[in-house]
PDB file of C-alpha atoms in Angstrom:
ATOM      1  CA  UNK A  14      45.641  40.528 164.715  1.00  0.00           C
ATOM      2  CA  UNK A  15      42.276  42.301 164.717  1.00  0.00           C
ATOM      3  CA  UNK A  16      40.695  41.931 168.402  1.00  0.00           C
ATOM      4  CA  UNK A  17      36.979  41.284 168.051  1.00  0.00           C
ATOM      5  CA  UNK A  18      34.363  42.508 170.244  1.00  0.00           C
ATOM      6  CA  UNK A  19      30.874  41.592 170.833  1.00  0.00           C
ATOM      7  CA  UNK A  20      27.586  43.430 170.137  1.00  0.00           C
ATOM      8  CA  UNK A  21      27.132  43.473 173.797  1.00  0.00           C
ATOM      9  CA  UNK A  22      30.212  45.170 174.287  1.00  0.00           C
ATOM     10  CA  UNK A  23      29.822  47.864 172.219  1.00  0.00           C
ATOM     11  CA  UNK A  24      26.098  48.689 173.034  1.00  0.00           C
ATOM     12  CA  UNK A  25      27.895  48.759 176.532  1.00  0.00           C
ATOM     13  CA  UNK A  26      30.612  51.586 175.709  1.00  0.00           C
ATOM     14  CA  UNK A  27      27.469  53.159 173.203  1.00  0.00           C
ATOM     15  CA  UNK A  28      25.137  53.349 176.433  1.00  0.00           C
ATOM     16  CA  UNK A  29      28.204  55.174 178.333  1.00  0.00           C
ATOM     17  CA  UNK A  30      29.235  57.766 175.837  1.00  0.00           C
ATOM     18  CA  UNK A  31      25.679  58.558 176.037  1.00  0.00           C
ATOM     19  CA  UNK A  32      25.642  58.476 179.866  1.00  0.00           C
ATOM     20  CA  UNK A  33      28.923  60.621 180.188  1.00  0.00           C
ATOM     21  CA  UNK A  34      27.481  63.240 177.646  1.00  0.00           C
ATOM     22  CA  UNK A  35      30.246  62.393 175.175  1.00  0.00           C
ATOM     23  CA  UNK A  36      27.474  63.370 171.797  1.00  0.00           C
ATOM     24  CA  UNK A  37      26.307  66.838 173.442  1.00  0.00           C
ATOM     25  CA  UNK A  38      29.860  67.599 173.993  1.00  0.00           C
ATOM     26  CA  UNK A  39      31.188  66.469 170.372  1.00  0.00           C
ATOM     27  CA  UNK A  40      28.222  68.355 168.903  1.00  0.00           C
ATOM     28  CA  UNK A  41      29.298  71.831 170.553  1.00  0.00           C
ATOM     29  CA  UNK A  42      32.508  71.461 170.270  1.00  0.00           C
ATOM     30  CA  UNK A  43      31.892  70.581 166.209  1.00  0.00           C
ATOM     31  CA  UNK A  44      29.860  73.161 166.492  1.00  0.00           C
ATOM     32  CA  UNK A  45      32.537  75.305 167.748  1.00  0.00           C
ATOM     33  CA  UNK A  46      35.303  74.529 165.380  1.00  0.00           C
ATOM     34  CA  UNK A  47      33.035  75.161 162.244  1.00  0.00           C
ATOM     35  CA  UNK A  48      32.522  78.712 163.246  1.00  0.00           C
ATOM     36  CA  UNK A  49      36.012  79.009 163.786  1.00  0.00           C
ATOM     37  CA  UNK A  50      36.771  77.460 160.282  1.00  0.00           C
ATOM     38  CA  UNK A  51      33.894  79.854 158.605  1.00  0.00           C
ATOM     39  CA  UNK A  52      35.532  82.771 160.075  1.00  0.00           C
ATOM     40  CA  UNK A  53      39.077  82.200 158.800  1.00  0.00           C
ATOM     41  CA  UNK A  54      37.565  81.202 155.257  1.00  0.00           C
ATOM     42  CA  UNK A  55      38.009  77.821 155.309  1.00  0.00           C
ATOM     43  CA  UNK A  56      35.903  74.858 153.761  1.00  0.00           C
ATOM     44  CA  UNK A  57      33.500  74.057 156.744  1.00  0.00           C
ATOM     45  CA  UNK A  58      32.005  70.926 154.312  1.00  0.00           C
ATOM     46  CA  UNK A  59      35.794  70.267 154.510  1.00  0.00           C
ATOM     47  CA  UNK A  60      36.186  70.711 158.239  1.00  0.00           C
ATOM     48  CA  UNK A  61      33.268  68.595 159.522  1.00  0.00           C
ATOM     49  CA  UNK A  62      34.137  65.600 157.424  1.00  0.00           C
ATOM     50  CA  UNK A  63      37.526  65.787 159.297  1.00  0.00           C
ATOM     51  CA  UNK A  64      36.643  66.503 162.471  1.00  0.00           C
ATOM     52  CA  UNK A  65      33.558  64.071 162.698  1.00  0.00           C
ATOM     53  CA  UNK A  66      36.232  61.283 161.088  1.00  0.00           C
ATOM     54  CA  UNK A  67      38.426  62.726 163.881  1.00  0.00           C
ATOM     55  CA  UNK A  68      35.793  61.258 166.196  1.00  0.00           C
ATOM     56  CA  UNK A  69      35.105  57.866 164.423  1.00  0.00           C
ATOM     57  CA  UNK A  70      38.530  57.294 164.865  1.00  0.00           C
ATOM     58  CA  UNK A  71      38.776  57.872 168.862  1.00  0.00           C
ATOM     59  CA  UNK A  72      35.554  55.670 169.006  1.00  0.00           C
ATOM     60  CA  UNK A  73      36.791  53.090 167.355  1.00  0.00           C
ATOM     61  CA  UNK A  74      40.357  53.090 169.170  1.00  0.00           C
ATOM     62  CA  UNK A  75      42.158  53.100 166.118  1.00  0.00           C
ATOM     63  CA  UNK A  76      45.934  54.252 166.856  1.00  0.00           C
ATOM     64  CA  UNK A  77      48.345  56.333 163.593  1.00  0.00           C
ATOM     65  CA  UNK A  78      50.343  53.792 162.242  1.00  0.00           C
ATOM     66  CA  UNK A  79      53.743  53.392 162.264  1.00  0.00           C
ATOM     67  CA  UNK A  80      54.564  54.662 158.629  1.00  0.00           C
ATOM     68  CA  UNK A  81      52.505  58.168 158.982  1.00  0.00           C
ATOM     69  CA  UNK A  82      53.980  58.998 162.445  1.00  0.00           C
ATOM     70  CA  UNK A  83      57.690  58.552 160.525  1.00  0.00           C
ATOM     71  CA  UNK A  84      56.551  60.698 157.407  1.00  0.00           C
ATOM     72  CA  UNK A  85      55.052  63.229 159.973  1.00  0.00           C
ATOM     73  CA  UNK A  86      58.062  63.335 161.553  1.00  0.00           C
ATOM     74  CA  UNK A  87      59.917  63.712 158.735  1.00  0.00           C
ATOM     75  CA  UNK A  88      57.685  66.487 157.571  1.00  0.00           C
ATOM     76  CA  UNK A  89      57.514  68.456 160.372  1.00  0.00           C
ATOM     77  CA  UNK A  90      61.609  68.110 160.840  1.00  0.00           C
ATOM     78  CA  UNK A  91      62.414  68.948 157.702  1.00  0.00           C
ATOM     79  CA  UNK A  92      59.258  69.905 155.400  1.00  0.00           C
ATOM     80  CA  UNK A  93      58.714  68.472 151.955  1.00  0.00           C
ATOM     81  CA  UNK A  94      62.008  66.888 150.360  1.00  0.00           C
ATOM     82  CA  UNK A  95      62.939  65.536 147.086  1.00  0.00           C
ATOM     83  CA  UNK A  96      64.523  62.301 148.551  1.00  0.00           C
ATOM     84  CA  UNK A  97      61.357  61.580 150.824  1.00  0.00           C
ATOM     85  CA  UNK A  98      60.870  57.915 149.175  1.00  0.00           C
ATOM     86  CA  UNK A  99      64.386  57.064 149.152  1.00  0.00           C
ATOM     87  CA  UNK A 100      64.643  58.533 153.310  1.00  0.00           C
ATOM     88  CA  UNK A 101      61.297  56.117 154.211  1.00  0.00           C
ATOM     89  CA  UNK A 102      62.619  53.144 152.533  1.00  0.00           C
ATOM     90  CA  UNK A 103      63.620  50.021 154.496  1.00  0.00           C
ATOM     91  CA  UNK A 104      66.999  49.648 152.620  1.00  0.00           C
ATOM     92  CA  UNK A 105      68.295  46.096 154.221  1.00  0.00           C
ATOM     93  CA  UNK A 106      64.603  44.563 152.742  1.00  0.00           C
ATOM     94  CA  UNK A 107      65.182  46.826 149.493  1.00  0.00           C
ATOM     95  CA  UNK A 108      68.667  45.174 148.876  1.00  0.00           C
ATOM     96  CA  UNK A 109      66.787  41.691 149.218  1.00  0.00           C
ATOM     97  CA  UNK A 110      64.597  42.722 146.545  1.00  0.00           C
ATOM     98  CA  UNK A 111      64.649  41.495 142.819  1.00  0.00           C
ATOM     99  CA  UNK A 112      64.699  44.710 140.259  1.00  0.00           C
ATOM    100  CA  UNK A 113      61.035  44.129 139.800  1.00  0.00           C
ATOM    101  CA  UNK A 114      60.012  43.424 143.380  1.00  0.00           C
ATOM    102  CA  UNK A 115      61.992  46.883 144.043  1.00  0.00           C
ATOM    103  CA  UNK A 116      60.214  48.547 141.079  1.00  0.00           C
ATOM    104  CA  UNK A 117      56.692  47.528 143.191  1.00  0.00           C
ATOM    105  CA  UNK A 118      58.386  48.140 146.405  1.00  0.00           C
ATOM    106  CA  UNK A 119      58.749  51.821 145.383  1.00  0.00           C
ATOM    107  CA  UNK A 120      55.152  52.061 143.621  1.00  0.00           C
ATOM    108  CA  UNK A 121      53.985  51.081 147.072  1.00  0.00           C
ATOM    109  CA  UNK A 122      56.119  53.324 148.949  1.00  0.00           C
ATOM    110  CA  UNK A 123      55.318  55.923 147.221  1.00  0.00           C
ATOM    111  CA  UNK A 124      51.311  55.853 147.422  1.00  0.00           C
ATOM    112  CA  UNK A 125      51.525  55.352 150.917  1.00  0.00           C
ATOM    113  CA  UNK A 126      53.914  58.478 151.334  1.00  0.00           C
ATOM    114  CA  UNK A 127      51.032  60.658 149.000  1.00  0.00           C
ATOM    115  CA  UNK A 128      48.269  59.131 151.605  1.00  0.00           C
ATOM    116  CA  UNK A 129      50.832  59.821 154.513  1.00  0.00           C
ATOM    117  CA  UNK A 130      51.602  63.680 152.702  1.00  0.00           C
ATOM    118  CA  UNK A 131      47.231  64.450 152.083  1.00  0.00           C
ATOM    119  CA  UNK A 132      46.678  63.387 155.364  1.00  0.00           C
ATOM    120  CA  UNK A 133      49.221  65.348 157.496  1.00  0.00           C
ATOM    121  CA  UNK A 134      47.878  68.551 154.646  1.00  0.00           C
ATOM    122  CA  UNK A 135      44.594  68.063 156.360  1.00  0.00           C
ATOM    123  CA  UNK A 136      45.945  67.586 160.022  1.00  0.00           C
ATOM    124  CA  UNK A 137      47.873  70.805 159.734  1.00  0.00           C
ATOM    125  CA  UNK A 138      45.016  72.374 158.213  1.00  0.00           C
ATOM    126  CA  UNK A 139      41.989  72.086 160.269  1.00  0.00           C
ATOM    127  CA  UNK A 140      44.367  70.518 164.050  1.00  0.00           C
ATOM    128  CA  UNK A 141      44.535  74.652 163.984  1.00  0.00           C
ATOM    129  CA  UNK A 142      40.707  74.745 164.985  1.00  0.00           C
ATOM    130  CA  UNK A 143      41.398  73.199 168.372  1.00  0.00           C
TER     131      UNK A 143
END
């Protein structure tokens, strides 16, 4: 369950990042990895909308999710396979499963892997940088 947080709180953490010079340092160090990407040839439009949702993210606490860390794993263990659906399925629920319930099972799967796949693309793309 989602933990809420009050207005107060966050203008509280806001006033500290800004305290602790947590913008400035963001700011060079953006500025940093976009010169980096320019000089290898890469997309710096690209590269900032990663990076800066890089930062969003550690703002905001949010943590990788189960599923990506597995197909990361995966990916990084063994590359891209054929049988990557069929290796990330939970088989004991799939068994449960009517055939049509399986056919949306694997839909789902599937469009989560593709998310999972462009997502560790990027990550191995621009993590490079820095």
């Amino acid at each position: 369950m989602a933990q809420t947080v009050s207005f107060r709180e966050l203008a509280r953490q806001a006033k500290i990042r800004v305290k602790n010079g947590f913008w400035e340092d963001c700011k060079e160090d953006l500025n940093e990895r976009l010169t980096l990407a320019k000089q290898l040839g890469m997309n710096e439009s690209k590269a900032g909308r990663y990076f800066k949702d890089k930062v969003s993210a550690e703002i905001l606490g949010e943590k990788q999710d189960d599923f990506y860390l597995k197909v990361k794993e995966m990916l990084l263990k063994d590359g891209e396979v054929s049988d990557a659906i069929g290796r990330l399925t939970d088989k004991p629920y799939y068994e449960s499963l009517s055939y049509e319930e399986k056919q949306r099972y694997t839909l789902s799967l599937s469009e989560k892997y593709l998310r999972a796949l462009e997502r560790f693309r990027r990550e191995i793309e621009f993590d490079k940088l820095g």
